[in-house]
Short mmCIF file of C-alpha atoms and ligand atoms in Angstrom, two decimals:
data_model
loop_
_atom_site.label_atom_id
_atom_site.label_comp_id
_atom_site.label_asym_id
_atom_site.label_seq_id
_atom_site.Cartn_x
_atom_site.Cartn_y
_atom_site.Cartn_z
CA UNK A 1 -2.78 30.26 97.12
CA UNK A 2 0.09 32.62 97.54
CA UNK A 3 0.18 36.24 97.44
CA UNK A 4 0.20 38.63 94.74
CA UNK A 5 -0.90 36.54 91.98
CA UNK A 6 -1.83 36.93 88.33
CA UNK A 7 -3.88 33.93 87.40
CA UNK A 8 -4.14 33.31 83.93
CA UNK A 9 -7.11 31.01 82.25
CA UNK A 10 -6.46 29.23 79.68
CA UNK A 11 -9.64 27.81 78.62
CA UNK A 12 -10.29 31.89 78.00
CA UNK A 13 -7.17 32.03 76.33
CA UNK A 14 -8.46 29.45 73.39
CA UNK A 15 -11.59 30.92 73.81
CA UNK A 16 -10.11 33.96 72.33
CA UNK A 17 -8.08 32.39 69.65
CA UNK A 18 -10.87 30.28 68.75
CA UNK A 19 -13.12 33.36 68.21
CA UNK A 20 -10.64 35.13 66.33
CA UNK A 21 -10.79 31.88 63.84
CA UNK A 22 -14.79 32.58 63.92
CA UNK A 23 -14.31 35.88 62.88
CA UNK A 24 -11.53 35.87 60.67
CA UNK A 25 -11.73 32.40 58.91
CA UNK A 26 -9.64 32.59 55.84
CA UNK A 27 -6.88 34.61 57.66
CA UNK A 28 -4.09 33.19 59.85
CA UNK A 29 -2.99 34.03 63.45
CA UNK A 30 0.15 35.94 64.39
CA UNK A 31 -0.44 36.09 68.16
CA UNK A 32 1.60 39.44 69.94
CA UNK A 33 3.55 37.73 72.93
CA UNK A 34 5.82 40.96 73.47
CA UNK A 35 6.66 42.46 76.81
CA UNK A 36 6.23 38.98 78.40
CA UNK A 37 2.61 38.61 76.58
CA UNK A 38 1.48 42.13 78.08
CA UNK A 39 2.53 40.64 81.38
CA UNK A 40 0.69 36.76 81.25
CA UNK A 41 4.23 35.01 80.76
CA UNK A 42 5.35 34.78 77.42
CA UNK A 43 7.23 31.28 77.57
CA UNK A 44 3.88 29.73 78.96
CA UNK A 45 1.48 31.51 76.63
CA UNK A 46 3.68 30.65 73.26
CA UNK A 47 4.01 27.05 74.56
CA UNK A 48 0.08 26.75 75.14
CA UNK A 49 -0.15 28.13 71.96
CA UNK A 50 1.78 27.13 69.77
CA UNK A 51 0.32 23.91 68.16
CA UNK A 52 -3.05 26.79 67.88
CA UNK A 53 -1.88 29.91 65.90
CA UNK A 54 0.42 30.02 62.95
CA UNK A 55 3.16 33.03 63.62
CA UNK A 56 4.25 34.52 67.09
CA UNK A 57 5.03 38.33 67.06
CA UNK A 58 7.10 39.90 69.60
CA UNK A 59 9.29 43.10 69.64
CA UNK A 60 12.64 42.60 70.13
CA UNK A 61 15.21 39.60 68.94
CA UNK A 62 16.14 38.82 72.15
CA UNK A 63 12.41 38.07 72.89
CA UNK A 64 12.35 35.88 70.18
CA UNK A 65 15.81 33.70 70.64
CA UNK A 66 13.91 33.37 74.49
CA UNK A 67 11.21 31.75 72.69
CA UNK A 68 13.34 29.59 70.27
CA UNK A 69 15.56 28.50 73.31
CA UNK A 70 12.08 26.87 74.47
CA UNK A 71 11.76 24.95 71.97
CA UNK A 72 8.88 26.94 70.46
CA UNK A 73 8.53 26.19 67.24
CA UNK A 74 5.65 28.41 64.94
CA UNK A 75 7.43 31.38 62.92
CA UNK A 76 8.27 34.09 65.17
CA UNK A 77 8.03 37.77 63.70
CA UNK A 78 10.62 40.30 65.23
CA UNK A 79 7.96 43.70 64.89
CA UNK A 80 10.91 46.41 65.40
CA UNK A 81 12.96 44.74 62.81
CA UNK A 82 16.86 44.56 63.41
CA UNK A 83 18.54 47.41 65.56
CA UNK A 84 21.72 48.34 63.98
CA UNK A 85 23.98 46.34 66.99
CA UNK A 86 22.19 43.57 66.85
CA UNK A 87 23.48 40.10 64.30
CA UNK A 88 21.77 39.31 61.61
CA UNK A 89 23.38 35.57 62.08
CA UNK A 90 21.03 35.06 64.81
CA UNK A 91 17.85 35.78 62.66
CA UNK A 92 19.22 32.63 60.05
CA UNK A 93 20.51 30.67 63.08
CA UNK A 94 16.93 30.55 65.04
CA UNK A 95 14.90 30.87 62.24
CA UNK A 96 13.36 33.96 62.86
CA UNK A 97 11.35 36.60 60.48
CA UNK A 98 12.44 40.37 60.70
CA UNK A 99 10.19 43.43 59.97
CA UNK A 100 12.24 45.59 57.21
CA UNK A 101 10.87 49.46 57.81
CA UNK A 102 13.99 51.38 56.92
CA UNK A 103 16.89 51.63 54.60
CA UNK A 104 19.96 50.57 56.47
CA UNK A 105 18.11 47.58 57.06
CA UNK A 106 18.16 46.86 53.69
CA UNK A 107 21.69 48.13 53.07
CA UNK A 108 22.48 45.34 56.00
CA UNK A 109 20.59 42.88 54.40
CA UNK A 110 22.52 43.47 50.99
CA UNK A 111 25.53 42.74 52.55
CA UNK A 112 24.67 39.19 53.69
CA UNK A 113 25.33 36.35 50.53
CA UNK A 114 23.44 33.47 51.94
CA UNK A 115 20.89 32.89 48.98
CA UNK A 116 16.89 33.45 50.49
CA UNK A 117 18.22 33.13 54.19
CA UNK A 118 15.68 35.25 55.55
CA UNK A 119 12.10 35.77 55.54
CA UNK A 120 10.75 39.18 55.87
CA UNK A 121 7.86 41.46 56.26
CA UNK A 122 8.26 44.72 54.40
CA UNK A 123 6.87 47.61 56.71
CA UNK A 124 4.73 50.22 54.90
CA UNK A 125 4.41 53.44 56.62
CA UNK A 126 0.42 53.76 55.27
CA UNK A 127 -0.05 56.81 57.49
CA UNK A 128 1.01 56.22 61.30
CA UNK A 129 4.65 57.76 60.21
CA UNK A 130 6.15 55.49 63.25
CA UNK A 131 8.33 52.99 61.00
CA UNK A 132 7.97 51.50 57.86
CA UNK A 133 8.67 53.17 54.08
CA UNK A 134 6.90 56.31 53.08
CA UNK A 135 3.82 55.59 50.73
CA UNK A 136 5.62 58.12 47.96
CA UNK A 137 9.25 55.91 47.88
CA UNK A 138 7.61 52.18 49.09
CA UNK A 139 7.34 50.89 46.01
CA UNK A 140 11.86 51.94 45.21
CA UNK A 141 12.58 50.40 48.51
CA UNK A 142 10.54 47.30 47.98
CA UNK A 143 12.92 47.01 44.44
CA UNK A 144 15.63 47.07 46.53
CA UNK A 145 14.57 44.65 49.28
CA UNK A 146 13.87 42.67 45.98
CA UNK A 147 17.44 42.88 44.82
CA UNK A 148 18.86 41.26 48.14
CA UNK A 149 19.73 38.20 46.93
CA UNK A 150 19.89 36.81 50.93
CA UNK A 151 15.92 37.78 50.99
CA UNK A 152 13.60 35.00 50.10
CA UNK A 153 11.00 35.95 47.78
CA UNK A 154 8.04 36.52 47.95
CA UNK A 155 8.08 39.27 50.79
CA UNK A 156 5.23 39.92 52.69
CA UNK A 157 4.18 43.15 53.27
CA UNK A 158 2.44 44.88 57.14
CA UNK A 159 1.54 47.81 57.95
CA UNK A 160 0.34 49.05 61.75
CA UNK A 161 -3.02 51.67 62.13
CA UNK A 162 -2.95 54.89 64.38
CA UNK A 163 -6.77 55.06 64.91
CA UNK A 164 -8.33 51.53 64.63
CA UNK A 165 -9.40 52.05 68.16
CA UNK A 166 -11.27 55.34 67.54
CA UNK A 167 -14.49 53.85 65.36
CA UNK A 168 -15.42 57.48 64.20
CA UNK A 169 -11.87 57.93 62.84
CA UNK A 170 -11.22 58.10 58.96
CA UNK A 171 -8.28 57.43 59.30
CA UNK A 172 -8.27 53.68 59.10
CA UNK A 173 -10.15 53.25 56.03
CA UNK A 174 -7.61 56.09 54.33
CA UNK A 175 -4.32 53.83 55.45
CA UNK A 176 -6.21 50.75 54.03
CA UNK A 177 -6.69 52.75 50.64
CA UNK A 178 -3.03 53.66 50.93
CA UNK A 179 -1.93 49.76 51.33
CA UNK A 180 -4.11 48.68 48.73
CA UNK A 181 -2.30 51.21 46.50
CA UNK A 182 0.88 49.89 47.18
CA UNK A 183 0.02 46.22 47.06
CA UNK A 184 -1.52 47.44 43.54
CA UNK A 185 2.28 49.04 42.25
CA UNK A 186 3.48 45.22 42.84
CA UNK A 187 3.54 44.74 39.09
CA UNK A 188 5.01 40.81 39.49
CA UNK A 189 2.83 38.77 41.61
CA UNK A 190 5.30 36.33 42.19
CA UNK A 191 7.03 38.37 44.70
CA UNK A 192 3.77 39.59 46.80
CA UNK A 193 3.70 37.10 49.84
CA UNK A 194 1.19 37.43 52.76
CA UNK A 195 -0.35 40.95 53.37
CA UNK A 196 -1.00 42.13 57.52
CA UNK A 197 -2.61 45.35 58.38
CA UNK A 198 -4.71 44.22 61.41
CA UNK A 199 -3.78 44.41 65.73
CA UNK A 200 -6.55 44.06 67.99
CA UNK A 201 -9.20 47.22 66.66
CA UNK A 202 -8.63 46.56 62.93
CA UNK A 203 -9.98 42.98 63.29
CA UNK A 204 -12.68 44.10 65.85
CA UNK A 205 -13.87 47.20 64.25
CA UNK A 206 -12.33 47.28 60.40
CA UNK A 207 -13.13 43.44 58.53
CA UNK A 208 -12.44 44.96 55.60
CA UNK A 209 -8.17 45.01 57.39
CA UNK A 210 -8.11 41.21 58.06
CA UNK A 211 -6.13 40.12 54.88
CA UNK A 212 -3.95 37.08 55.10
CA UNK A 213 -2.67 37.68 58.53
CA UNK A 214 -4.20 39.44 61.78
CA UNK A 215 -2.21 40.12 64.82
CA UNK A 216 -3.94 40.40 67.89
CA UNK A 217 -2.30 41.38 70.93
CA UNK A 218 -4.51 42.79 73.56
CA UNK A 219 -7.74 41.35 72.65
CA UNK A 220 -5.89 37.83 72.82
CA UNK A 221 -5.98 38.39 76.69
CA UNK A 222 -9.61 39.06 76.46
CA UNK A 223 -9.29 42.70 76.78
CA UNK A 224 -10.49 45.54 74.83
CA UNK A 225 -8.24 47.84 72.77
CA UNK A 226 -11.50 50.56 72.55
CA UNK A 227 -11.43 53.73 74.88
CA UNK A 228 -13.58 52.84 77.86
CA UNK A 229 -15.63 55.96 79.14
CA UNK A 230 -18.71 56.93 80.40
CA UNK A 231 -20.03 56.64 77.09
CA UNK A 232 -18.57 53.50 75.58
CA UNK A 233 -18.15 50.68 78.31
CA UNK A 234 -16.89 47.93 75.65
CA UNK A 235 -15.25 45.50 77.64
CA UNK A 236 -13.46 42.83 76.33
CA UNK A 237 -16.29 40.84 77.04
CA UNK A 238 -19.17 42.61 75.68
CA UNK A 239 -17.34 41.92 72.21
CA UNK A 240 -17.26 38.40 73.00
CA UNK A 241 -13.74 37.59 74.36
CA UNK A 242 -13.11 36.27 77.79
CA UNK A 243 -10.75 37.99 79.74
CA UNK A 244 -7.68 35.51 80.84
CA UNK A 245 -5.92 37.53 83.55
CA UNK A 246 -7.43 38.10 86.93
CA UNK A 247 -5.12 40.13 89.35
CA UNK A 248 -5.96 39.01 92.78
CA UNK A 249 -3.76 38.36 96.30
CA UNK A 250 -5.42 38.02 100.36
CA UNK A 251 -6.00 39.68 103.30
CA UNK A 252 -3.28 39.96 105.28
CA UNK A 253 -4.95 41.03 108.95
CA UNK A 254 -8.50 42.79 109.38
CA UNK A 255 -7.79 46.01 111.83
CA UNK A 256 -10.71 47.67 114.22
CA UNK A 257 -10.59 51.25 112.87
CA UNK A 258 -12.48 54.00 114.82
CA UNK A 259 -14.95 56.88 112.91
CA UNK A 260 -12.70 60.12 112.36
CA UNK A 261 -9.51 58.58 112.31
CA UNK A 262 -7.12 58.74 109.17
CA UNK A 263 -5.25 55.96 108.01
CA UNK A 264 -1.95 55.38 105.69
CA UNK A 265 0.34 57.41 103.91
CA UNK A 266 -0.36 61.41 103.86
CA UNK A 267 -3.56 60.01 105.70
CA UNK A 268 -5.70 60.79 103.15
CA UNK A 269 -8.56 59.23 103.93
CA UNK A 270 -11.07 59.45 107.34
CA UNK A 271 -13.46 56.98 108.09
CA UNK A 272 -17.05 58.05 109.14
CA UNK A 273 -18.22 55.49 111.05
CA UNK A 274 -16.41 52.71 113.31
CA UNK A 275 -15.56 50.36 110.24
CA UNK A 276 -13.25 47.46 109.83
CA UNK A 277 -10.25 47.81 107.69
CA UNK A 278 -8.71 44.75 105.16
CA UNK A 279 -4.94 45.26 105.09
CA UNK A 280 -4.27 43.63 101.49
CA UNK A 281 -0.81 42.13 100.08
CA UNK A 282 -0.91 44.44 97.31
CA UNK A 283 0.87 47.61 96.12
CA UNK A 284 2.50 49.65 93.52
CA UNK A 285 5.50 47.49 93.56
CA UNK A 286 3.34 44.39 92.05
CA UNK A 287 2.23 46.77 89.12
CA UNK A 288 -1.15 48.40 91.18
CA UNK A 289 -1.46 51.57 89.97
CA UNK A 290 -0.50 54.27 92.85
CA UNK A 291 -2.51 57.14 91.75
CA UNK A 292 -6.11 55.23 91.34
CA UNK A 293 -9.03 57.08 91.47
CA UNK A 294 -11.09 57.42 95.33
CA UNK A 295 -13.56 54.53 95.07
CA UNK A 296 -12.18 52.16 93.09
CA UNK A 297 -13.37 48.67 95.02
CA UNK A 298 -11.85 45.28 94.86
CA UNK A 299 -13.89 42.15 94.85
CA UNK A 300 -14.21 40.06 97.46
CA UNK A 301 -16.39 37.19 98.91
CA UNK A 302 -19.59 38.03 96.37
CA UNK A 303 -19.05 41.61 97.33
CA UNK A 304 -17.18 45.11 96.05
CA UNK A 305 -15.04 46.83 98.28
CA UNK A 306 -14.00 50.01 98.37
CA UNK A 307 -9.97 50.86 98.45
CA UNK A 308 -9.19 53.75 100.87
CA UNK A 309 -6.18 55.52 101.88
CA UNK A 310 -3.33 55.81 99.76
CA UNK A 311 -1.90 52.83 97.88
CA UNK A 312 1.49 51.85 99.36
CA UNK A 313 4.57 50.07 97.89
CA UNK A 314 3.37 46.48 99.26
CA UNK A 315 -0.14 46.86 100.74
CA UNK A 316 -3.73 48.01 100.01
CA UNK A 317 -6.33 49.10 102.44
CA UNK A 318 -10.18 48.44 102.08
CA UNK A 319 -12.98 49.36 104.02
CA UNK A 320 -14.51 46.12 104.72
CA UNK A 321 -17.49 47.79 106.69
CA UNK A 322 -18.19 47.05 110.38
CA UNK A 323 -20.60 43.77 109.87
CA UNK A 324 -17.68 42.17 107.64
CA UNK A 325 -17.04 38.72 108.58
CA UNK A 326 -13.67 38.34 106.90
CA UNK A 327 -10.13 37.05 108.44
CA UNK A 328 -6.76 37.06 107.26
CA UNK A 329 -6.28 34.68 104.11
CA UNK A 330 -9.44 36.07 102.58
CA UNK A 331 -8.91 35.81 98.55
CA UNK A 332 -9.56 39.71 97.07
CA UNK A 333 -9.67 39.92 93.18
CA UNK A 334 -8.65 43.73 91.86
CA UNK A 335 -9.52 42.78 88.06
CA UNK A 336 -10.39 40.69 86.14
CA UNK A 337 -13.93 39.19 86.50
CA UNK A 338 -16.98 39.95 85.62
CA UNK A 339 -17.71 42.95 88.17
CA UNK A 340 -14.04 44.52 87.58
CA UNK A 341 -12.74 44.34 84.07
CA UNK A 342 -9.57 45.91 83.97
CA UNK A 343 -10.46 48.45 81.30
CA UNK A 344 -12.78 49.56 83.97
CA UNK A 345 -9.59 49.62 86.47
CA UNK A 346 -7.36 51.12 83.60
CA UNK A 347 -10.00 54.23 82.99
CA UNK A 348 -9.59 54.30 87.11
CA UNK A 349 -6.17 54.96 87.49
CA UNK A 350 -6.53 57.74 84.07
CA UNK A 351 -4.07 54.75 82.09
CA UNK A 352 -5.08 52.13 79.21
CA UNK A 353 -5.30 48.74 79.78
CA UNK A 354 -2.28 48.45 77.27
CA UNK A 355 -0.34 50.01 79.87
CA UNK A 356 -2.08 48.85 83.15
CA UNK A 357 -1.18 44.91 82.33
CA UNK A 358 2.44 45.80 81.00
CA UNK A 359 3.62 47.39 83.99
CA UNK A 360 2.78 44.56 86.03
CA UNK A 361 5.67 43.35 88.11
CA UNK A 362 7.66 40.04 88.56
CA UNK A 363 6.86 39.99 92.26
CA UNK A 364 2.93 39.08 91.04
CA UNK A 365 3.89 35.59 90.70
CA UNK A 366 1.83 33.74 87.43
CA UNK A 367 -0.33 31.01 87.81
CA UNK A 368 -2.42 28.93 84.85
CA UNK A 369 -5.34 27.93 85.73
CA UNK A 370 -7.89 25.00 83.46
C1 PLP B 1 1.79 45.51 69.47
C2 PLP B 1 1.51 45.23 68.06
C3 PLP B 1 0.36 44.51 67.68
C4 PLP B 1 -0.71 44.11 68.68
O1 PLP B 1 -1.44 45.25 69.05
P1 PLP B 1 -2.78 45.13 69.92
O2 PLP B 1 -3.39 46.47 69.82
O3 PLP B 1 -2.34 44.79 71.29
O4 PLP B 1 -3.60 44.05 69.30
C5 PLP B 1 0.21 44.19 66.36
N1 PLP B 1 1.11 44.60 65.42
C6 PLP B 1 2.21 45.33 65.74
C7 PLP B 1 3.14 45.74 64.68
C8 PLP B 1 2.43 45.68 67.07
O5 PLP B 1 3.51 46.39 67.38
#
């Protein structure tokens, strides 16, 4: 094995997809691959994928010429929509779908003469006020988009939710209302393509969100998009999803350390007893979270671990325990089974797990696994 490694399963992988057909069985599949598919290789994950789901969504254009250039071939989404730098030629010449959530977009599209070049998704702010038209002028706006003559028709329409993780929130079921309201003010039905209101929480939480389309990004990976607390301890597998990344790397050398004495950076830890100490190839600079909560453990031959002393740029200490048995080239796994799911690593280190597999670095080198 070599060090640093995010192994990704991808029998969990179409586990996931194939439960979100379960679920959701009259709606189709835009899997989320941006920022490198939260960090489980985006190239690899859209090619595994592809002949499975019907749209890829990803944030940027250049993410989605990456994908084209692969040869990937479902309809890709672009979720930010065009920046104002950035060519609309390249949306007609790889095929790609933008979101349209403001008005120089449309102004830019108006410009363009090539009859129905481009498929879009017409972004309706329905109450995150991040993009997409205001519920009061949506319905002008979606005239206009209507008017480009370089727009095929029918549009679809998304929208994005602010609370669908929080399941005591109103607030989802009052953005549905206001999406239903505009879908409603569509007087011609001829121009009303597919509807999308649903990421990860709306299709766990809110099935009255699925519509035509659902999006899942972090619950693809098997992971939870609920808070994970004291109180709630959802895991991506208590909902029924199997988690597809486990972060793991090996012992590097196993150290004699002596009761009372310190050990790492700012030595801020003492041991207190005569204990021996797992140096691990693991840090901060493969995407371990520096400031993790005293305690967290690591898992390691049918055992947890604890981590002690500070967490360091390239290395991790644990406190193997003084009847450990382990050598160098021991395999340690710090999430990602059963024992450590990372929301339970992510609610360690006071991030989410949105964040926790995103800032993963490249030096964690992927690996697929069955
Ligand atoms: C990121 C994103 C998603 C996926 O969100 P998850 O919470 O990871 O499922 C879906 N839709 C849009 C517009 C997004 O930006």
């Amino acid at each position: 094995m070599s060090i640093a490694t995010i192994e990704i399963s991808i029998s969990g992988l179409l586990h996931n997809v194939a439960f979100f057909r379960n679920l959701s069985p009259n709606s189709k599949i835009m899997a989320i691959v941006k920022a490198n598919a939260y960090s489980h290789g985006k190239e690899k994950i859209a090619t595994l994928l592809d002949n499975h789901i019907d749209y890829f969504g990803v944030a940027r254009l250049e993410e989605a010429i990456e994908l084209r250039e692969i040869g990937i071939k479902s309809p890709i989404v672009v979720l930010e929509g065009l920046f104002q730098h950035d060519d609309m030629q390249l949306l007609i010449d790889y095929d790609l779908q933008t979101v349209v959530h403001c008005s120089e977009q449309i102004e830019k599209l108006a410009q363009l003469s090539t009859p129905a070049a481009l498929k879009v998704w017409f972004k309706l702010d329905s109450g995150m006020h991040r993009l997409g038209f205001r519920a009061d002028s949506a319905t002008q706006f979606f005239a206009k988009l209507v008017n480009c003559d370089s727009v095929k028709k029918p549009i679809n329409i998304l929208s994005h939710f602010s609370c669908a993780d929080i399941l005591t929130s109103h607030e989802t079921l009052k953005q549905i209302t206001v999406f239903d309201q505009f879908i409603d003010s569509i007087t011609d039905p001829s121009l009303l393509g597919k509807q999308s209101l649903a990421a990860s929480g709306g299709i766990l939480a809110w099935h009255a969100s699925h519509r035509d389309v659902i999006r899942p990004g972090i619950a693809l990976y098997g992971v939870s998009p609920f808070d994970y607390n004291e109180l709630n301890k959802a895991t991506g597998c208590q909902l029924g999803l199997k988690p597809v990344m486990k972060l793991k790397s090996e012992i590097i050398t196993v150290r004699e350390h002596k009761k009372g004495e310190s050990v790492g950076y700012g030595l801020i830890w003492q041991s207190s007893r005569n204990t021996k100490l797992g140096v691990v190839a693991m840090g901060y600079g493969d995407g371990y979270p520096r400031d993790i909560s005293p305690g967290t453990q690591v898992w390691l031959n049918g055992r947890l671990v604890p981590i002690v002393g500070r967490v360091a740029m390239d290395m991790i200490l644990i406190d193997l325990g003084p009847d450990s048995k382990e050598q160098a080239g021991t395999e340690v796994i710090f999430w990602g089974n059963d024992e450590l799911p990372v929301e339970k690593i992510a609610a360690h280190s006071g991030m989410s797990p949105y964040e926790l597999l995103t800032r993963l670095t490249k030096r964690a080198k992927l690996r697929y696994v069955d």
